[in-house]
Structure formats: C-alpha cells, structure tokens
PDB file of C-alpha atoms in Angstrom:
ATOM      1  CA  UNK A   4      97.550  98.527 114.399  1.00 96.00           C
ATOM      2  CA  UNK A   5      96.132  97.704 111.559  1.00 98.00           C
ATOM      3  CA  UNK A   6      98.181  95.869 107.881  1.00 98.00           C
ATOM      4  CA  UNK A   7      98.254  98.229 105.266  1.00 98.00           C
ATOM      5  CA  UNK A   8      98.464  96.176 102.057  1.00 98.00           C
ATOM      6  CA  UNK A   9     100.403  98.736  99.384  1.00 98.00           C
ATOM      7  CA  UNK A  10      99.492  97.918  95.752  1.00 98.00           C
ATOM      8  CA  UNK A  11     102.584 100.096  94.171  1.00 96.00           C
ATOM      9  CA  UNK A  12     105.438 100.044  91.392  1.00 94.00           C
ATOM     10  CA  UNK A  13     102.917 102.417  88.861  1.00 91.00           C
ATOM     11  CA  UNK A  14     105.459 104.127  89.295  1.00 87.00           C
ATOM     12  CA  UNK A  15     107.957 103.226  91.592  1.00 91.00           C
ATOM     13  CA  UNK A  16     108.882 107.057  92.106  1.00 87.00           C
ATOM     14  CA  UNK A  17     105.276 107.468  93.515  1.00 88.00           C
ATOM     15  CA  UNK A  18     105.171 104.414  95.812  1.00 93.00           C
ATOM     16  CA  UNK A  19     108.276 105.484  97.468  1.00 93.00           C
ATOM     17  CA  UNK A  20     106.125 108.773  98.363  1.00 92.00           C
ATOM     18  CA  UNK A  21     103.401 106.674  99.497  1.00 95.00           C
ATOM     19  CA  UNK A  22     105.837 104.598 101.964  1.00 97.00           C
ATOM     20  CA  UNK A  23     107.250 107.802 103.642  1.00 97.00           C
ATOM     21  CA  UNK A  24     103.485 109.515 104.458  1.00 97.00           C
ATOM     22  CA  UNK A  25     102.191 106.868 105.676  1.00 98.00           C
ATOM     23  CA  UNK A  26     105.354 106.168 107.756  1.00 98.00           C
ATOM     24  CA  UNK A  27     105.666 109.882 108.814  1.00 98.00           C
ATOM     25  CA  UNK A  28     101.797 110.159 110.381  1.00 98.00           C
ATOM     26  CA  UNK A  29     102.067 106.831 111.797  1.00 98.00           C
ATOM     27  CA  UNK A  30     105.380 108.212 113.821  1.00 97.00           C
ATOM     28  CA  UNK A  31     103.386 111.849 114.184  1.00 97.00           C
ATOM     29  CA  UNK A  32     100.294 110.347 115.324  1.00 97.00           C
ATOM     30  CA  UNK A  33     101.643 108.014 118.061  1.00 97.00           C
ATOM     31  CA  UNK A  34     104.642 109.045 118.404  1.00 96.00           C
ATOM     32  CA  UNK A  35     108.328 107.141 120.465  1.00 95.00           C
ATOM     33  CA  UNK A  36     109.677 104.789 117.618  1.00 97.00           C
ATOM     34  CA  UNK A  37     106.411 103.606 115.999  1.00 97.00           C
ATOM     35  CA  UNK A  38     106.016 103.187 112.067  1.00 97.00           C
ATOM     36  CA  UNK A  39     103.442 101.035 110.080  1.00 98.00           C
ATOM     37  CA  UNK A  40     102.885  98.005 109.178  1.00 98.00           C
ATOM     38  CA  UNK A  41     102.878  97.846 105.348  1.00 98.00           C
ATOM     39  CA  UNK A  42     102.878  94.854 102.886  1.00 98.00           C
ATOM     40  CA  UNK A  43     103.811  96.507  99.693  1.00 98.00           C
ATOM     41  CA  UNK A  44     103.518  94.509  96.679  1.00 98.00           C
ATOM     42  CA  UNK A  45     105.272  96.410  93.566  1.00 97.00           C
ATOM     43  CA  UNK A  46     104.302  95.654  89.951  1.00 97.00           C
ATOM     44  CA  UNK A  47     106.605  95.846  86.824  1.00 96.00           C
ATOM     45  CA  UNK A  48     104.792  99.638  85.580  1.00 93.00           C
ATOM     46  CA  UNK A  49     105.896  98.279  81.649  1.00 95.00           C
ATOM     47  CA  UNK A  50     103.141  95.505  81.440  1.00 96.00           C
ATOM     48  CA  UNK A  51     100.444  97.538  82.856  1.00 94.00           C
ATOM     49  CA  UNK A  52     101.215 100.667  81.120  1.00 91.00           C
ATOM     50  CA  UNK A  53     101.339  98.117  77.995  1.00 94.00           C
ATOM     51  CA  UNK A  54      97.439  97.060  78.911  1.00 95.00           C
ATOM     52  CA  UNK A  55      96.508 100.715  79.328  1.00 92.00           C
ATOM     53  CA  UNK A  56      98.151 101.476  75.883  1.00 90.00           C
ATOM     54  CA  UNK A  57      95.938  98.719  74.222  1.00 95.00           C
ATOM     55  CA  UNK A  58      93.008  99.111  76.363  1.00 93.00           C
ATOM     56  CA  UNK A  59      93.178  95.946  77.915  1.00 96.00           C
ATOM     57  CA  UNK A  60      91.859  97.028  81.360  1.00 95.00           C
ATOM     58  CA  UNK A  61      90.611  93.606  82.148  1.00 96.00           C
ATOM     59  CA  UNK A  62      93.793  92.158  82.146  1.00 97.00           C
ATOM     60  CA  UNK A  63      95.747  94.659  83.801  1.00 96.00           C
ATOM     61  CA  UNK A  64      92.939  94.073  86.362  1.00 97.00           C
ATOM     62  CA  UNK A  65      93.362  90.360  86.240  1.00 97.00           C
ATOM     63  CA  UNK A  66      96.823  91.691  87.438  1.00 97.00           C
ATOM     64  CA  UNK A  67      96.185  94.015  90.193  1.00 97.00           C
ATOM     65  CA  UNK A  68      93.274  91.354  91.636  1.00 98.00           C
ATOM     66  CA  UNK A  69      95.786  88.773  91.770  1.00 98.00           C
ATOM     67  CA  UNK A  70      98.401  90.732  93.464  1.00 98.00           C
ATOM     68  CA  UNK A  71      95.502  92.143  95.696  1.00 98.00           C
ATOM     69  CA  UNK A  72      94.418  88.947  96.853  1.00 98.00           C
ATOM     70  CA  UNK A  73      98.305  88.071  97.699  1.00 98.00           C
ATOM     71  CA  UNK A  74      98.640  90.301 100.061  1.00 98.00           C
ATOM     72  CA  UNK A  75      95.067  89.665 101.707  1.00 98.00           C
ATOM     73  CA  UNK A  76      96.425  86.277 101.770  1.00 98.00           C
ATOM     74  CA  UNK A  77      99.844  87.717 103.393  1.00 98.00           C
ATOM     75  CA  UNK A  78      97.767  89.692 106.743  1.00 98.00           C
ATOM     76  CA  UNK A  79      96.695  92.915 104.761  1.00 98.00           C
ATOM     77  CA  UNK A  80      93.567  94.460 106.403  1.00 98.00           C
ATOM     78  CA  UNK A  81      93.082  96.771 103.356  1.00 98.00           C
ATOM     79  CA  UNK A  82      94.534  97.919 100.099  1.00 98.00           C
ATOM     80  CA  UNK A  83      95.762 100.776  98.986  1.00 98.00           C
ATOM     81  CA  UNK A  84      96.612 100.799  94.972  1.00 97.00           C
ATOM     82  CA  UNK A  85      99.763 103.806  94.809  1.00 96.00           C
ATOM     83  CA  UNK A  86      98.450 105.545  91.353  1.00 92.00           C
ATOM     84  CA  UNK A  87      94.795 107.179  90.231  1.00 91.00           C
ATOM     85  CA  UNK A  88      94.203 105.772  87.068  1.00 92.00           C
ATOM     86  CA  UNK A  89      93.952 101.773  88.202  1.00 94.00           C
ATOM     87  CA  UNK A  90      91.138 102.774  90.389  1.00 95.00           C
ATOM     88  CA  UNK A  91      89.057 102.513  87.238  1.00 93.00           C
ATOM     89  CA  UNK A  92      89.373  98.731  87.572  1.00 96.00           C
ATOM     90  CA  UNK A  93      88.418  98.933  91.702  1.00 97.00           C
ATOM     91  CA  UNK A  94      85.345  97.096  90.996  1.00 96.00           C
ATOM     92  CA  UNK A  95      87.028  93.667  89.813  1.00 97.00           C
ATOM     93  CA  UNK A  96      89.373  93.980  92.144  1.00 98.00           C
ATOM     94  CA  UNK A  97      87.255  94.326  95.404  1.00 97.00           C
ATOM     95  CA  UNK A  98      85.101  91.765  94.128  1.00 97.00           C
ATOM     96  CA  UNK A  99      87.808  89.522  94.121  1.00 97.00           C
ATOM     97  CA  UNK A 100      88.852  90.116  97.866  1.00 98.00           C
ATOM     98  CA  UNK A 101      87.400  90.308 101.091  1.00 98.00           C
ATOM     99  CA  UNK A 102      89.018  93.501 102.614  1.00 98.00           C
ATOM    100  CA  UNK A 103      87.934  97.341 101.764  1.00 98.00           C
ATOM    101  CA  UNK A 104      89.784  98.885  98.758  1.00 98.00           C
ATOM    102  CA  UNK A 105      90.537 102.499  99.970  1.00 98.00           C
ATOM    103  CA  UNK A 106      89.259 104.490  96.984  1.00 96.00           C
ATOM    104  CA  UNK A 107      91.774 107.638  96.036  1.00 95.00           C
ATOM    105  CA  UNK A 108      88.896 109.485  94.440  1.00 95.00           C
ATOM    106  CA  UNK A 109      86.456 108.596  97.481  1.00 96.00           C
ATOM    107  CA  UNK A 110      89.132 110.092 100.299  1.00 96.00           C
ATOM    108  CA  UNK A 111      90.305 113.644  98.053  1.00 96.00           C
ATOM    109  CA  UNK A 112      86.483 113.869  97.161  1.00 96.00           C
ATOM    110  CA  UNK A 113      86.000 113.885 101.334  1.00 96.00           C
ATOM    111  CA  UNK A 114      88.506 116.249 101.629  1.00 96.00           C
ATOM    112  CA  UNK A 115      87.644 118.930  98.704  1.00 97.00           C
ATOM    113  CA  UNK A 116      84.356 118.906 100.825  1.00 96.00           C
ATOM    114  CA  UNK A 117      86.124 119.733 104.226  1.00 96.00           C
ATOM    115  CA  UNK A 118      87.549 122.695 102.167  1.00 96.00           C
ATOM    116  CA  UNK A 119      84.327 123.126 101.160  1.00 96.00           C
ATOM    117  CA  UNK A 120      86.021 123.261  97.577  1.00 97.00           C
ATOM    118  CA  UNK A 121      82.765 123.019  95.368  1.00 97.00           C
ATOM    119  CA  UNK A 122      84.693 123.434  91.702  1.00 97.00           C
ATOM    120  CA  UNK A 123      87.775 121.841  90.693  1.00 97.00           C
ATOM    121  CA  UNK A 124      90.606 121.693  88.487  1.00 97.00           C
ATOM    122  CA  UNK A 125      91.346 117.702  87.287  1.00 97.00           C
ATOM    123  CA  UNK A 126      94.940 116.896  86.088  1.00 97.00           C
ATOM    124  CA  UNK A 127      96.309 113.473  85.709  1.00 94.00           C
ATOM    125  CA  UNK A 128      96.345 111.082  83.235  1.00 94.00           C
ATOM    126  CA  UNK A 129      94.042 111.326  80.124  1.00 94.00           C
ATOM    127  CA  UNK A 130      91.990 108.587  81.292  1.00 93.00           C
ATOM    128  CA  UNK A 131      91.829 109.720  84.588  1.00 93.00           C
ATOM    129  CA  UNK A 132      90.435 113.030  83.256  1.00 95.00           C
ATOM    130  CA  UNK A 133      88.350 111.898  80.376  1.00 93.00           C
ATOM    131  CA  UNK A 134      86.895 108.933  81.676  1.00 91.00           C
ATOM    132  CA  UNK A 135      84.350 108.667  84.568  1.00 91.00           C
ATOM    133  CA  UNK A 136      85.314 106.230  87.171  1.00 91.00           C
ATOM    134  CA  UNK A 137      87.209 109.059  88.899  1.00 91.00           C
ATOM    135  CA  UNK A 138      85.048 112.305  87.286  1.00 94.00           C
ATOM    136  CA  UNK A 139      81.803 110.391  89.269  1.00 94.00           C
ATOM    137  CA  UNK A 140      82.958 109.673  92.687  1.00 94.00           C
ATOM    138  CA  UNK A 141      83.740 113.443  92.603  1.00 95.00           C
ATOM    139  CA  UNK A 142      80.421 114.785  90.884  1.00 95.00           C
ATOM    140  CA  UNK A 143      78.444 112.311  93.354  1.00 95.00           C
ATOM    141  CA  UNK A 144      80.194 114.357  95.923  1.00 95.00           C
ATOM    142  CA  UNK A 145      78.631 117.425  94.942  1.00 96.00           C
ATOM    143  CA  UNK A 146      81.626 118.944  93.008  1.00 97.00           C
ATOM    144  CA  UNK A 147      82.068 119.921  89.569  1.00 97.00           C
ATOM    145  CA  UNK A 148      85.054 119.392  87.942  1.00 97.00           C
ATOM    146  CA  UNK A 149      87.192 121.073  85.160  1.00 97.00           C
ATOM    147  CA  UNK A 150      89.720 119.408  82.585  1.00 97.00           C
ATOM    148  CA  UNK A 151      91.901 121.189  79.925  1.00 97.00           C
ATOM    149  CA  UNK A 152      91.467 121.106  76.193  1.00 96.00           C
ATOM    150  CA  UNK A 153      92.307 118.484  74.474  1.00 96.00           C
ATOM    151  CA  UNK A 154      95.668 119.340  73.555  1.00 97.00           C
ATOM    152  CA  UNK A 155      96.317 120.302  76.984  1.00 97.00           C
ATOM    153  CA  UNK A 156      95.156 116.746  78.193  1.00 97.00           C
ATOM    154  CA  UNK A 157      97.564 115.273  75.567  1.00 96.00           C
ATOM    155  CA  UNK A 158     100.857 117.406  76.965  1.00 97.00           C
ATOM    156  CA  UNK A 159      99.646 116.783  80.536  1.00 97.00           C
ATOM    157  CA  UNK A 160      99.925 113.090  80.195  1.00 95.00           C
ATOM    158  CA  UNK A 161     102.813 112.751  77.754  1.00 96.00           C
ATOM    159  CA  UNK A 162     104.952 114.911  80.948  1.00 96.00           C
ATOM    160  CA  UNK A 163     103.611 111.817  83.044  1.00 93.00           C
ATOM    161  CA  UNK A 164     104.324 109.239  81.317  1.00 92.00           C
ATOM    162  CA  UNK A 165     107.700 110.672  79.250  1.00 94.00           C
ATOM    163  CA  UNK A 166     108.976 112.446  82.039  1.00 95.00           C
ATOM    164  CA  UNK A 167     107.443 112.312  85.515  1.00 92.00           C
ATOM    165  CA  UNK A 168     107.672 108.197  85.784  1.00 88.00           C
ATOM    166  CA  UNK A 169     110.706 108.343  83.888  1.00 90.00           C
ATOM    167  CA  UNK A 170     112.027 110.386  87.308  1.00 89.00           C
ATOM    168  CA  UNK A 171     112.626 113.617  85.147  1.00 94.00           C
ATOM    169  CA  UNK A 172     111.555 116.754  86.479  1.00 94.00           C
ATOM    170  CA  UNK A 173     111.834 119.572  83.763  1.00 95.00           C
ATOM    171  CA  UNK A 174     111.015 123.351  84.643  1.00 96.00           C
ATOM    172  CA  UNK A 175     109.492 123.716  81.213  1.00 97.00           C
ATOM    173  CA  UNK A 176     106.922 120.985  81.772  1.00 97.00           C
ATOM    174  CA  UNK A 177     105.998 122.551  85.356  1.00 97.00           C
ATOM    175  CA  UNK A 178     105.751 126.246  83.655  1.00 97.00           C
ATOM    176  CA  UNK A 179     103.246 124.213  80.796  1.00 97.00           C
ATOM    177  CA  UNK A 180     101.631 122.966  83.543  1.00 97.00           C
ATOM    178  CA  UNK A 181     101.052 126.456  85.690  1.00 97.00           C
ATOM    179  CA  UNK A 182      99.761 127.976  82.507  1.00 97.00           C
ATOM    180  CA  UNK A 183      96.943 125.466  81.863  1.00 97.00           C
ATOM    181  CA  UNK A 184      96.208 125.816  85.823  1.00 97.00           C
ATOM    182  CA  UNK A 185      95.795 129.625  85.561  1.00 96.00           C
ATOM    183  CA  UNK A 186      93.827 128.957  82.597  1.00 97.00           C
ATOM    184  CA  UNK A 187      91.514 126.202  84.464  1.00 97.00           C
ATOM    185  CA  UNK A 188      91.374 129.286  87.226  1.00 96.00           C
ATOM    186  CA  UNK A 189      89.919 131.412  85.211  1.00 96.00           C
ATOM    187  CA  UNK A 190      86.802 128.874  84.304  1.00 97.00           C
ATOM    188  CA  UNK A 191      86.338 129.118  88.140  1.00 97.00           C
ATOM    189  CA  UNK A 192      88.590 126.803  89.862  1.00 97.00           C
ATOM    190  CA  UNK A 193      88.545 126.925  93.554  1.00 98.00           C
ATOM    191  CA  UNK A 194      91.144 124.109  93.469  1.00 97.00           C
ATOM    192  CA  UNK A 195      93.486 121.795  91.263  1.00 97.00           C
ATOM    193  CA  UNK A 196      93.411 118.280  92.216  1.00 96.00           C
ATOM    194  CA  UNK A 197      96.429 116.621  91.376  1.00 94.00           C
ATOM    195  CA  UNK A 198      94.616 113.473  90.234  1.00 92.00           C
ATOM    196  CA  UNK A 199      98.087 111.427  89.312  1.00 89.00           C
ATOM    197  CA  UNK A 200     100.099 110.444  91.732  1.00 85.00           C
ATOM    198  CA  UNK A 201     103.683 111.714  90.314  1.00 89.00           C
ATOM    199  CA  UNK A 202     102.624 115.151  89.051  1.00 93.00           C
ATOM    200  CA  UNK A 203     103.454 116.004  93.059  1.00 90.00           C
ATOM    201  CA  UNK A 204     106.967 115.330  91.624  1.00 89.00           C
ATOM    202  CA  UNK A 205     106.490 118.509  89.437  1.00 94.00           C
ATOM    203  CA  UNK A 206     103.817 120.936  90.886  1.00 94.00           C
ATOM    204  CA  UNK A 207     103.662 121.818  95.050  1.00 93.00           C
ATOM    205  CA  UNK A 208     101.229 124.362  97.328  1.00 95.00           C
ATOM    206  CA  UNK A 209     104.063 126.976  96.794  1.00 95.00           C
ATOM    207  CA  UNK A 210     103.729 126.703  92.749  1.00 95.00           C
ATOM    208  CA  UNK A 211      99.969 127.569  92.378  1.00 95.00           C
ATOM    209  CA  UNK A 212      97.913 130.554  93.835  1.00 94.00           C
ATOM    210  CA  UNK A 213      94.642 128.066  94.085  1.00 95.00           C
ATOM    211  CA  UNK A 214      94.878 125.625  96.793  1.00 96.00           C
ATOM    212  CA  UNK A 215      96.402 122.018  95.916  1.00 96.00           C
ATOM    213  CA  UNK A 216      95.071 118.662  96.724  1.00 96.00           C
ATOM    214  CA  UNK A 217      97.775 116.408  96.148  1.00 93.00           C
ATOM    215  CA  UNK A 218      96.523 112.986  95.886  1.00 93.00           C
ATOM    216  CA  UNK A 219      99.379 110.670  96.972  1.00 91.00           C
ATOM    217  CA  UNK A 220      99.728 112.765 100.077  1.00 94.00           C
ATOM    218  CA  UNK A 221      95.863 112.676 101.075  1.00 96.00           C
ATOM    219  CA  UNK A 222      95.681 108.611 100.155  1.00 97.00           C
ATOM    220  CA  UNK A 223      98.842 107.942 102.362  1.00 97.00           C
ATOM    221  CA  UNK A 224      97.789 109.895 105.036  1.00 98.00           C
ATOM    222  CA  UNK A 225      93.989 108.156 105.159  1.00 98.00           C
ATOM    223  CA  UNK A 226      95.383 105.037 104.874  1.00 98.00           C
ATOM    224  CA  UNK A 227      97.906 106.020 107.958  1.00 98.00           C
ATOM    225  CA  UNK A 228      94.458 106.911 109.945  1.00 98.00           C
ATOM    226  CA  UNK A 229      92.767 103.830 109.283  1.00 98.00           C
ATOM    227  CA  UNK A 230      95.791 101.530 109.982  1.00 98.00           C
ATOM    228  CA  UNK A 231      95.580 103.319 113.626  1.00 97.00           C
ATOM    229  CA  UNK A 232      91.914 103.335 114.433  1.00 93.00           C
ATOM    230  CA  UNK A 233      90.747 101.297 116.704  1.00 77.00           C
TER     231      UNK A 233
END
C-alpha cells in the first residue's frame, strides 16, 4: 500500500472529511482491519488565508512547497492538498518535489466525464470561481463551466470563510446557496461542483435536484484508490 501525504488544515473541518473518507474507502476495498497509510501535515489556516487575501500567492506556494517536501522526505508516495483554492500553486509545489500531486480539478473532471456532464455549475471561493487555474482543468476536459454573478460570488465566498471554515452551519446560508444553484440550473447546468471542500458540510445531494459533485469526496476516494493500486 502506498502512503498518502495529506496537506490539511485549510480548514481542519474539511480535513477531517478527507481522513474519514480515505480510511472508509480503503476498508471497503480491502476489508478486514485495513486502514490507509497516511501522513498528515496540518497547516495554520490563518497564515494561508492572509496570503490569499493579500494576493501573496508566492508566499503561500513557498509554505506549501516546504510542507510537501517534508511529507516526501517522511515517506509519502504522492501528495493530496485538502482544499480547492490552493491548487492555484500546484505548479510551484510540484516543481519542489519528485512525487506527484493529485490535482483535485482533474479528479473532478474525470468524475464529470464519467457521468456525461458537459455543462456544470461551480461554487467555491471567489478565487476558484473567477480565476483560470481551476476552470481551465474542466474546460480542457470539454466541460462548460457556469459561475454565479458578482454579488452571488461574494455571498458564496463570505459563507465559506466566515461560517463554514469556522464550523458554523446556517440554514439561512443553505437556502441562499440552493437559490444560486437553482439559478445556474436554469442556465443549463447539468450538475453542480461543490468546489470548496467545506461546502459539503452545508450542501448534500438530498438538498439538490441536480447531481452534486463534492470535490472533497471525489478527491479523497481518488487518493484512497491510488494508494491501494498494485
């Protein structure tokens, strides 16, 4: 079994989800008392979020590159970053290590293609929704990406940072998210990507008529399956 190097803490609430799903998947596939081999480095999210807010992506890349190198040196066979937004700096991280980084958007694109989704709604941080580093992975797979309008982008982002990352689950915020999803469905979305690993704490498949693609779930399962490949 390969050893998974998890970079977590962004936020720790969603990192718990990763750890749980990785181990549940390995147990399901291998049975018995099997669990995943995992090295977890949990960062201080306040430090990373300040880099995001300041637009200092080089500093955040340096922090996470050092973490990835530590995990490689400790014996990780590949890296999984337990967040969507920080995949913006994957090129810098990958250049600092020799083991692969498993990209969350590529894993999500594969899942969408498996389900024949060609037009999808994307919810996430404002960085994920508006910048190209994430959407390009989907569009390169032949998938059209729909995002909310400017006001809704700010609302989605605000709920992530000021509620979900603090462990606050609000029914009022859920209703607002569902309204945004309904609006994107009217524009032709065939499914919705929960493109922030915390959104799955608020929105589940039972809440939405469209197929829901929870990136934390998709990414964690991909990591687990890679770890047990011969």
